[in-house]
PDB file of C-alpha atoms and ligand atoms in Angstrom:
ATOM      1  CA  UNK A1484      68.904  49.164 -27.170  1.00  0.00           C
ATOM      2  CA  UNK A1485      72.982  47.880 -27.792  1.00  0.00           C
ATOM      3  CA  UNK A1486      74.357  48.759 -30.930  1.00  0.00           C
ATOM      4  CA  UNK A1487      73.655  45.205 -31.655  1.00  0.00           C
ATOM      5  CA  UNK A1488      69.897  45.579 -31.589  1.00  0.00           C
ATOM      6  CA  UNK A1489      69.721  48.709 -33.030  1.00  0.00           C
ATOM      7  CA  UNK A1490      71.582  47.710 -36.029  1.00  0.00           C
ATOM      8  CA  UNK A1491      69.524  44.295 -36.577  1.00  0.00           C
ATOM      9  CA  UNK A1492      66.500  47.257 -37.047  1.00  0.00           C
ATOM     10  CA  UNK A1493      67.660  49.301 -39.408  1.00  0.00           C
ATOM     11  CA  UNK A1494      68.985  46.653 -41.431  1.00  0.00           C
ATOM     12  CA  UNK A1495      65.600  44.591 -40.942  1.00  0.00           C
ATOM     13  CA  UNK A1496      64.121  47.451 -41.755  1.00  0.00           C
ATOM     14  CA  UNK A1497      66.299  48.241 -45.119  1.00  0.00           C
ATOM     15  CA  UNK A1498      65.838  44.641 -46.307  1.00  0.00           C
ATOM     16  CA  UNK A1499      62.499  44.564 -45.116  1.00  0.00           C
ATOM     17  CA  UNK A1500      61.042  47.643 -47.112  1.00  0.00           C
ATOM     18  CA  UNK A1501      62.900  46.388 -50.095  1.00  0.00           C
ATOM     19  CA  UNK A1502      61.063  43.158 -50.291  1.00  0.00           C
ATOM     20  CA  UNK A1503      57.531  44.382 -49.051  1.00  0.00           C
ATOM     21  CA  UNK A1504      58.385  47.284 -52.042  1.00  0.00           C
ATOM     22  CA  UNK A1505      59.131  44.450 -54.629  1.00  0.00           C
ATOM     23  CA  UNK A1506      56.263  42.894 -54.011  1.00  0.00           C
ATOM     24  CA  UNK A1507      54.194  45.093 -53.507  1.00  0.00           C
ATOM     25  CA  UNK A1508      55.131  46.910 -57.862  1.00  0.00           C
ATOM     26  CA  UNK A1509      53.978  44.105 -59.075  1.00  0.00           C
ATOM     27  CA  UNK A1510      50.898  43.305 -57.225  1.00  0.00           C
ATOM     28  CA  UNK A1511      50.389  47.036 -58.642  1.00  0.00           C
ATOM     29  CA  UNK A1512      51.732  46.396 -62.273  1.00  0.00           C
ATOM     30  CA  UNK A1513      49.112  43.559 -62.285  1.00  0.00           C
ATOM     31  CA  UNK A1514      46.286  46.000 -61.522  1.00  0.00           C
ATOM     32  CA  UNK A1515      47.172  48.386 -63.706  1.00  0.00           C
ATOM     33  CA  UNK A1516      47.053  45.367 -66.208  1.00  0.00           C
ATOM     34  CA  UNK A1517      43.569  43.559 -65.909  1.00  0.00           C
ATOM     35  CA  UNK A1518      42.239  47.772 -65.059  1.00  0.00           C
ATOM     36  CA  UNK A1519      43.316  48.322 -68.930  1.00  0.00           C
ATOM     37  CA  UNK A1520      42.241  44.855 -70.142  1.00  0.00           C
ATOM     38  CA  UNK A1521      38.312  45.815 -68.942  1.00  0.00           C
ATOM     39  CA  UNK A1522      38.304  49.495 -69.415  1.00  0.00           C
ATOM     40  CA  UNK A1523      39.168  50.728 -66.703  1.00  0.00           C
ATOM     41  CA  UNK A1524      41.394  53.329 -65.062  1.00  0.00           C
ATOM     42  CA  UNK A1525      43.386  53.986 -61.591  1.00  0.00           C
ATOM     43  CA  UNK A1526      42.427  56.216 -59.784  1.00  0.00           C
ATOM     44  CA  UNK A1527      45.242  58.384 -58.540  1.00  0.00           C
ATOM     45  CA  UNK A1528      47.313  56.806 -55.831  1.00  0.00           C
ATOM     46  CA  UNK A1529      47.352  57.771 -52.236  1.00  0.00           C
ATOM     47  CA  UNK A1530      50.799  58.187 -49.841  1.00  0.00           C
ATOM     48  CA  UNK A1531      49.595  59.705 -46.059  1.00  0.00           C
ATOM     49  CA  UNK A1532      51.575  61.799 -44.645  1.00  0.00           C
ATOM     50  CA  UNK A1533      51.858  62.628 -40.581  1.00  0.00           C
ATOM     51  CA  UNK A1534      54.084  66.366 -39.868  1.00  0.00           C
ATOM     52  CA  UNK A1535      55.696  66.658 -36.317  1.00  0.00           C
ATOM     53  CA  UNK A1536      56.830  70.291 -35.126  1.00  0.00           C
ATOM     54  CA  UNK A1537      59.479  69.996 -32.695  1.00  0.00           C
ATOM     55  CA  UNK A1538      59.550  72.495 -29.614  1.00  0.00           C
ATOM     56  CA  UNK A1539      62.449  73.650 -28.349  1.00  0.00           C
ATOM     57  CA  UNK A1540      64.026  73.589 -25.305  1.00  0.00           C
ATOM     58  CA  UNK A1541      61.513  75.755 -23.987  1.00  0.00           C
ATOM     59  CA  UNK A1542      58.748  74.695 -25.081  1.00  0.00           C
ATOM     60  CA  UNK A1543      58.876  76.844 -28.601  1.00  0.00           C
ATOM     61  CA  UNK A1544      57.279  75.072 -31.586  1.00  0.00           C
ATOM     62  CA  UNK A1545      60.113  75.586 -33.934  1.00  0.00           C
ATOM     63  CA  UNK A1546      57.359  77.391 -36.370  1.00  0.00           C
ATOM     64  CA  UNK A1547      53.218  77.285 -37.095  1.00  0.00           C
ATOM     65  CA  UNK A1548      51.558  74.318 -38.492  1.00  0.00           C
ATOM     66  CA  UNK A1549      50.139  77.111 -40.700  1.00  0.00           C
ATOM     67  CA  UNK A1550      53.701  77.674 -42.307  1.00  0.00           C
ATOM     68  CA  UNK A1551      54.092  74.021 -43.683  1.00  0.00           C
ATOM     69  CA  UNK A1552      50.936  74.029 -45.771  1.00  0.00           C
ATOM     70  CA  UNK A1553      52.335  75.206 -48.473  1.00  0.00           C
ATOM     71  CA  UNK A1554      54.280  73.244 -48.391  1.00  0.00           C
ATOM     72  CA  UNK A1555      52.446  70.146 -48.324  1.00  0.00           C
ATOM     73  CA  UNK A1556      50.471  72.276 -51.154  1.00  0.00           C
ATOM     74  CA  UNK A1557      53.903  71.989 -53.679  1.00  0.00           C
ATOM     75  CA  UNK A1558      54.064  68.045 -52.547  1.00  0.00           C
ATOM     76  CA  UNK A1559      49.924  67.103 -53.757  1.00  0.00           C
ATOM     77  CA  UNK A1560      50.306  69.415 -56.556  1.00  0.00           C
ATOM     78  CA  UNK A1561      54.013  67.571 -57.786  1.00  0.00           C
ATOM     79  CA  UNK A1562      53.934  64.070 -56.920  1.00  0.00           C
ATOM     80  CA  UNK A1563      49.434  64.334 -58.846  1.00  0.00           C
ATOM     81  CA  UNK A1564      51.370  65.880 -61.870  1.00  0.00           C
ATOM     82  CA  UNK A1565      54.588  64.300 -62.420  1.00  0.00           C
ATOM     83  CA  UNK A1566      52.933  60.443 -61.169  1.00  0.00           C
ATOM     84  CA  UNK A1567      49.342  61.034 -60.589  1.00  0.00           C
ATOM     85  CA  UNK A1568      50.465  59.807 -56.739  1.00  0.00           C
ATOM     86  CA  UNK A1569      48.198  62.050 -53.682  1.00  0.00           C
ATOM     87  CA  UNK A1570      48.987  62.987 -51.330  1.00  0.00           C
ATOM     88  CA  UNK A1571      47.113  63.271 -47.415  1.00  0.00           C
ATOM     89  CA  UNK A1572      47.845  65.229 -45.052  1.00  0.00           C
ATOM     90  CA  UNK A1573      46.742  63.398 -41.887  1.00  0.00           C
ATOM     91  CA  UNK A1574      48.326  64.815 -39.120  1.00  0.00           C
ATOM     92  CA  UNK A1575      49.333  67.556 -39.251  1.00  0.00           C
ATOM     93  CA  UNK A1576      51.151  68.179 -34.484  1.00  0.00           C
ATOM     94  CA  UNK A1577      53.190  70.832 -32.906  1.00  0.00           C
ATOM     95  CA  UNK A1578      55.208  68.530 -30.002  1.00  0.00           C
ATOM     96  CA  UNK A1579      55.494  70.249 -27.098  1.00  0.00           C
ATOM     97  CA  UNK A1580      57.550  68.194 -25.415  1.00  0.00           C
ATOM     98  CA  UNK A1581      60.622  70.002 -25.510  1.00  0.00           C
ATOM     99  CA  UNK A1582      62.928  68.292 -27.802  1.00  0.00           C
ATOM    100  CA  UNK A1583      66.313  67.510 -26.621  1.00  0.00           C
ATOM    101  CA  UNK A1584      69.341  69.017 -28.584  1.00  0.00           C
ATOM    102  CA  UNK A1585      70.356  66.150 -31.090  1.00  0.00           C
ATOM    103  CA  UNK A1586      67.072  65.713 -32.341  1.00  0.00           C
ATOM    104  CA  UNK A1587      66.550  69.640 -32.585  1.00  0.00           C
ATOM    105  CA  UNK A1588      69.758  69.976 -34.468  1.00  0.00           C
ATOM    106  CA  UNK A1589      70.851  66.789 -35.801  1.00  0.00           C
ATOM    107  CA  UNK A1590      73.801  65.278 -37.712  1.00  0.00           C
ATOM    108  CA  UNK A1591      72.651  64.647 -42.131  1.00  0.00           C
ATOM    109  CA  UNK A1592      73.100  62.140 -44.525  1.00  0.00           C
ATOM    110  CA  UNK A1593      75.563  59.053 -43.082  1.00  0.00           C
ATOM    111  CA  UNK A1594      76.027  60.494 -39.246  1.00  0.00           C
ATOM    112  CA  UNK A1595      71.969  59.855 -39.309  1.00  0.00           C
ATOM    113  CA  UNK A1596      72.003  56.672 -40.180  1.00  0.00           C
ATOM    114  CA  UNK A1597      75.164  56.332 -37.600  1.00  0.00           C
ATOM    115  CA  UNK A1598      73.063  57.914 -35.410  1.00  0.00           C
ATOM    116  CA  UNK A1599      70.099  55.533 -35.951  1.00  0.00           C
ATOM    117  CA  UNK A1600      71.702  52.592 -35.147  1.00  0.00           C
ATOM    118  CA  UNK A1601      73.471  53.998 -32.289  1.00  0.00           C
ATOM    119  CA  UNK A1602      69.854  54.196 -31.122  1.00  0.00           C
ATOM    120  CA  UNK A1603      70.335  58.286 -30.739  1.00  0.00           C
ATOM    121  CA  UNK A1604      66.618  58.407 -33.302  1.00  0.00           C
ATOM    122  CA  UNK A1605      64.784  57.560 -30.112  1.00  0.00           C
ATOM    123  CA  UNK A1606      62.858  60.764 -30.251  1.00  0.00           C
ATOM    124  CA  UNK A1607      61.640  60.593 -33.641  1.00  0.00           C
ATOM    125  CA  UNK A1608      60.862  57.359 -33.924  1.00  0.00           C
ATOM    126  CA  UNK A1609      58.445  58.037 -30.186  1.00  0.00           C
ATOM    127  CA  UNK A1610      56.636  60.219 -31.869  1.00  0.00           C
ATOM    128  CA  UNK A1611      56.710  58.646 -35.921  1.00  0.00           C
ATOM    129  CA  UNK A1612      53.336  56.538 -37.321  1.00  0.00           C
ATOM    130  CA  UNK A1613      52.527  53.927 -36.306  1.00  0.00           C
ATOM    131  CA  UNK A1614      53.024  50.621 -38.590  1.00  0.00           C
ATOM    132  CA  UNK A1615      49.513  49.611 -38.902  1.00  0.00           C
ATOM    133  CA  UNK A1616      50.615  45.550 -38.755  1.00  0.00           C
ATOM    134  CA  UNK A1617      47.465  44.492 -40.351  1.00  0.00           C
ATOM    135  CA  UNK A1618      47.548  45.574 -43.918  1.00  0.00           C
ATOM    136  CA  UNK A1619      51.694  44.563 -43.928  1.00  0.00           C
ATOM    137  CA  UNK A1620      52.503  48.440 -44.243  1.00  0.00           C
ATOM    138  CA  UNK A1621      51.414  48.944 -46.801  1.00  0.00           C
ATOM    139  CA  UNK A1622      50.127  52.342 -47.190  1.00  0.00           C
ATOM    140  CA  UNK A1623      52.454  53.285 -43.492  1.00  0.00           C
ATOM    141  CA  UNK A1624      52.822  56.839 -43.162  1.00  0.00           C
ATOM    142  CA  UNK A1625      55.911  59.258 -43.901  1.00  0.00           C
ATOM    143  CA  UNK A1626      56.440  61.458 -40.776  1.00  0.00           C
ATOM    144  CA  UNK A1627      58.184  64.726 -42.347  1.00  0.00           C
ATOM    145  CA  UNK A1628      59.389  66.385 -38.663  1.00  0.00           C
ATOM    146  CA  UNK A1629      60.735  70.177 -38.142  1.00  0.00           C
ATOM    147  CA  UNK A1630      63.676  69.947 -36.291  1.00  0.00           C
ATOM    148  CA  UNK A1631      65.396  73.360 -36.284  1.00  0.00           C
ATOM    149  CA  UNK A1632      69.399  73.032 -37.616  1.00  0.00           C
ATOM    150  CA  UNK A1633      70.161  70.537 -39.083  1.00  0.00           C
ATOM    151  CA  UNK A1634      74.143  69.930 -38.923  1.00  0.00           C
ATOM    152  CA  UNK A1635      76.051  71.394 -42.313  1.00  0.00           C
ATOM    153  CA  UNK A1636      74.608  73.293 -44.972  1.00  0.00           C
ATOM    154  CA  UNK A1637      71.734  70.211 -45.008  1.00  0.00           C
ATOM    155  CA  UNK A1638      68.386  71.603 -44.939  1.00  0.00           C
ATOM    156  CA  UNK A1639      66.907  68.529 -44.956  1.00  0.00           C
ATOM    157  CA  UNK A1640      67.560  64.803 -44.758  1.00  0.00           C
ATOM    158  CA  UNK A1641      66.099  60.829 -45.439  1.00  0.00           C
ATOM    159  CA  UNK A1642      67.891  57.758 -44.176  1.00  0.00           C
ATOM    160  CA  UNK A1643      65.697  56.225 -48.038  1.00  0.00           C
ATOM    161  CA  UNK A1644      63.696  52.469 -47.213  1.00  0.00           C
ATOM    162  CA  UNK A1645      65.071  52.233 -43.844  1.00  0.00           C
ATOM    163  CA  UNK A1646      63.384  54.860 -42.008  1.00  0.00           C
ATOM    164  CA  UNK A1647      59.817  56.026 -42.326  1.00  0.00           C
ATOM    165  CA  UNK A1648      60.621  59.191 -40.971  1.00  0.00           C
ATOM    166  CA  UNK A1649      62.731  62.144 -42.928  1.00  0.00           C
ATOM    167  CA  UNK A1650      63.490  65.038 -41.102  1.00  0.00           C
ATOM    168  CA  UNK A1651      63.626  69.226 -42.621  1.00  0.00           C
ATOM    169  CA  UNK A1652      65.112  72.699 -41.459  1.00  0.00           C
ATOM    170  CA  UNK A1653      61.923  75.373 -40.198  1.00  0.00           C
ATOM    171  CA  UNK A1654      63.295  77.530 -42.190  1.00  0.00           C
ATOM    172  CA  UNK A1655      62.254  76.779 -44.983  1.00  0.00           C
ATOM    173  CA  UNK A1656      58.844  77.068 -44.465  1.00  0.00           C
ATOM    174  CA  UNK A1657      59.732  80.574 -42.862  1.00  0.00           C
ATOM    175  CA  UNK A1658      57.891  82.832 -46.089  1.00  0.00           C
ATOM    176  CA  UNK A1659      59.690  86.075 -44.245  1.00  0.00           C
ATOM    177  CA  UNK A1660      62.923  85.346 -45.277  1.00  0.00           C
ATOM    178  CA  UNK A1661      63.323  84.394 -48.582  1.00  0.00           C
ATOM    179  CA  UNK A1662      67.198  83.459 -48.500  1.00  0.00           C
ATOM    180  CA  UNK A1663      66.070  79.928 -46.652  1.00  0.00           C
ATOM    181  CA  UNK A1664      61.715  79.244 -47.644  1.00  0.00           C
ATOM    182  CA  UNK A1665      62.443  76.689 -49.821  1.00  0.00           C
ATOM    183  CA  UNK A1666      58.723  74.047 -50.683  1.00  0.00           C
ATOM    184  CA  UNK A1667      60.823  72.053 -53.197  1.00  0.00           C
ATOM    185  CA  UNK A1668      62.508  70.134 -50.101  1.00  0.00           C
ATOM    186  CA  UNK A1669      60.141  68.355 -48.445  1.00  0.00           C
ATOM    187  CA  UNK A1670      58.869  66.854 -51.220  1.00  0.00           C
ATOM    188  CA  UNK A1671      62.477  65.527 -52.160  1.00  0.00           C
ATOM    189  CA  UNK A1672      63.334  63.931 -49.253  1.00  0.00           C
ATOM    190  CA  UNK A1673      58.841  62.223 -49.932  1.00  0.00           C
ATOM    191  CA  UNK A1674      61.096  61.369 -52.911  1.00  0.00           C
ATOM    192  CA  UNK A1675      64.140  59.600 -50.569  1.00  0.00           C
ATOM    193  CA  UNK A1676      61.897  57.879 -48.280  1.00  0.00           C
ATOM    194  CA  UNK A1677      59.853  56.375 -51.023  1.00  0.00           C
ATOM    195  CA  UNK A1678      63.331  54.809 -52.723  1.00  0.00           C
ATOM    196  CA  UNK A1679      64.209  57.761 -55.019  1.00  0.00           C
ATOM    197  CA  UNK A1680      68.361  57.959 -55.567  1.00  0.00           C
ATOM    198  CA  UNK A1681      69.792  61.566 -56.815  1.00  0.00           C
ATOM    199  CA  UNK A1682      69.671  62.712 -60.476  1.00  0.00           C
ATOM    200  CA  UNK A1683      72.230  65.616 -61.309  1.00  0.00           C
ATOM    201  CA  UNK A1684      69.588  66.703 -63.953  1.00  0.00           C
ATOM    202  CA  UNK A1685      68.837  70.999 -62.206  1.00  0.00           C
ATOM    203  CA  UNK A1686      65.409  70.398 -63.445  1.00  0.00           C
ATOM    204  CA  UNK A1687      64.531  66.710 -61.929  1.00  0.00           C
ATOM    205  CA  UNK A1688      63.037  67.181 -57.982  1.00  0.00           C
ATOM    206  CA  UNK A1689      66.101  65.360 -56.828  1.00  0.00           C
ATOM    207  CA  UNK A1690      68.789  67.568 -57.903  1.00  0.00           C
ATOM    208  CA  UNK A1691      70.984  67.048 -54.850  1.00  0.00           C
ATOM    209  CA  UNK A1692      71.369  71.314 -54.426  1.00  0.00           C
ATOM    210  CA  UNK A1693      68.756  73.669 -54.247  1.00  0.00           C
ATOM    211  CA  UNK A1694      69.417  77.650 -53.410  1.00  0.00           C
ATOM    212  CA  UNK A1695      66.742  79.617 -52.837  1.00  0.00           C
ATOM    213  CA  UNK A1696      65.146  82.209 -52.896  1.00  0.00           C
ATOM    214  CA  UNK A1697      66.792  82.200 -57.168  1.00  0.00           C
ATOM    215  CA  UNK A1698      68.519  78.416 -57.324  1.00  0.00           C
ATOM    216  CA  UNK A1699      65.910  76.217 -56.479  1.00  0.00           C
ATOM    217  CA  UNK A1700      65.528  72.552 -57.640  1.00  0.00           C
ATOM    218  CA  UNK A1701      62.910  72.033 -61.100  1.00  0.00           C
ATOM    219  CA  UNK A1702      59.959  69.347 -59.293  1.00  0.00           C
ATOM    220  CA  UNK A1703      60.157  67.010 -62.484  1.00  0.00           C
ATOM    221  CA  UNK A1704      60.203  63.400 -62.855  1.00  0.00           C
ATOM    222  CA  UNK A1705      61.107  60.905 -65.945  1.00  0.00           C
ATOM    223  CA  UNK A1706      58.386  57.924 -66.263  1.00  0.00           C
ATOM    224  CA  UNK A1707      61.037  55.367 -63.729  1.00  0.00           C
ATOM    225  CA  UNK A1708      61.478  57.567 -61.037  1.00  0.00           C
ATOM    226  CA  UNK A1709      57.488  57.668 -61.155  1.00  0.00           C
ATOM    227  CA  UNK A1710      57.249  53.765 -61.430  1.00  0.00           C
ATOM    228  CA  UNK A1711      59.774  53.830 -57.448  1.00  0.00           C
ATOM    229  CA  UNK A1712      56.843  55.327 -56.394  1.00  0.00           C
ATOM    230  CA  UNK A1713      54.659  53.705 -57.036  1.00  0.00           C
ATOM    231  CA  UNK A1714      56.445  50.011 -55.877  1.00  0.00           C
ATOM    232  CA  UNK A1715      56.360  51.702 -52.705  1.00  0.00           C
ATOM    233  CA  UNK A1716      55.360  50.206 -49.758  1.00  0.00           C
ATOM    234  CA  UNK A1717      53.760  53.717 -49.218  1.00  0.00           C
ATOM    235  CA  UNK A1718      51.947  54.109 -51.428  1.00  0.00           C
ATOM    236  CA  UNK A1719      48.188  53.254 -51.348  1.00  0.00           C
ATOM    237  CA  UNK A1720      47.202  52.199 -54.949  1.00  0.00           C
ATOM    238  CA  UNK A1721      44.300  54.080 -56.940  1.00  0.00           C
ATOM    239  CA  UNK A1722      40.917  51.697 -57.498  1.00  0.00           C
ATOM    240  CA  UNK A1723      40.174  51.520 -60.871  1.00  0.00           C
ATOM    241  CA  UNK A1724      36.866  53.010 -62.710  1.00  0.00           C
ATOM    242  CA  UNK A1725      35.376  53.271 -65.151  1.00  0.00           C
ATOM    243  CA  UNK A1726      36.048  55.041 -68.112  1.00  0.00           C
TER     244      UNK A1726
HETATM  245 ZN1   ZN B 425      68.857  64.842 -50.998  1.00  0.00          ZN
END
């Protein structure tokens, strides 16, 4: 694919994502007003998550699927408590096909965005959850790709609304290594995938740094962050229930 085509795709997804997020947010707010007027409460919203674990050059999985479960449970616990969103794991799977080196050991942040534009993230997109055209992409899962090593000090990375996938480093799920084990990174990257920017408050989930084992970031969210999450097209609104 040409650079121009890839750039067009990345930009179109970003713009399309923004437009969908805005209209979806209005609908969500309207449902809340309607439910309040008719004596109903809105049940928890749902975020579907796919997890794919890459395999190295020798075909060895980077980690066991079960090793990712505690971080997924943590994501569910944090998003339910702070935002009324439950996390449903729709797929948790090892990709047996050996991944190419640039997928195993990707670059971070702006360089990852550049690689996406240059068509170098094809392996991730090939294994991400398919977009459901019938529902206009509302409720499309976020795909979490477990990679071997991200360049620099970064252990997780998201391209925000321009991609439906995030990457996290396998060492985050290695409970035998307290210096790298960190359950907050997966849910932090989900936050980015749902449009949340960084926040300079150590107690907040979107604080940029987290240093295991003693300097982990907090998992709190502010009400405006909760509102952004609910306006996101990946989040399926809860259904109205009688009070
Ligand atoms: Zn971040």
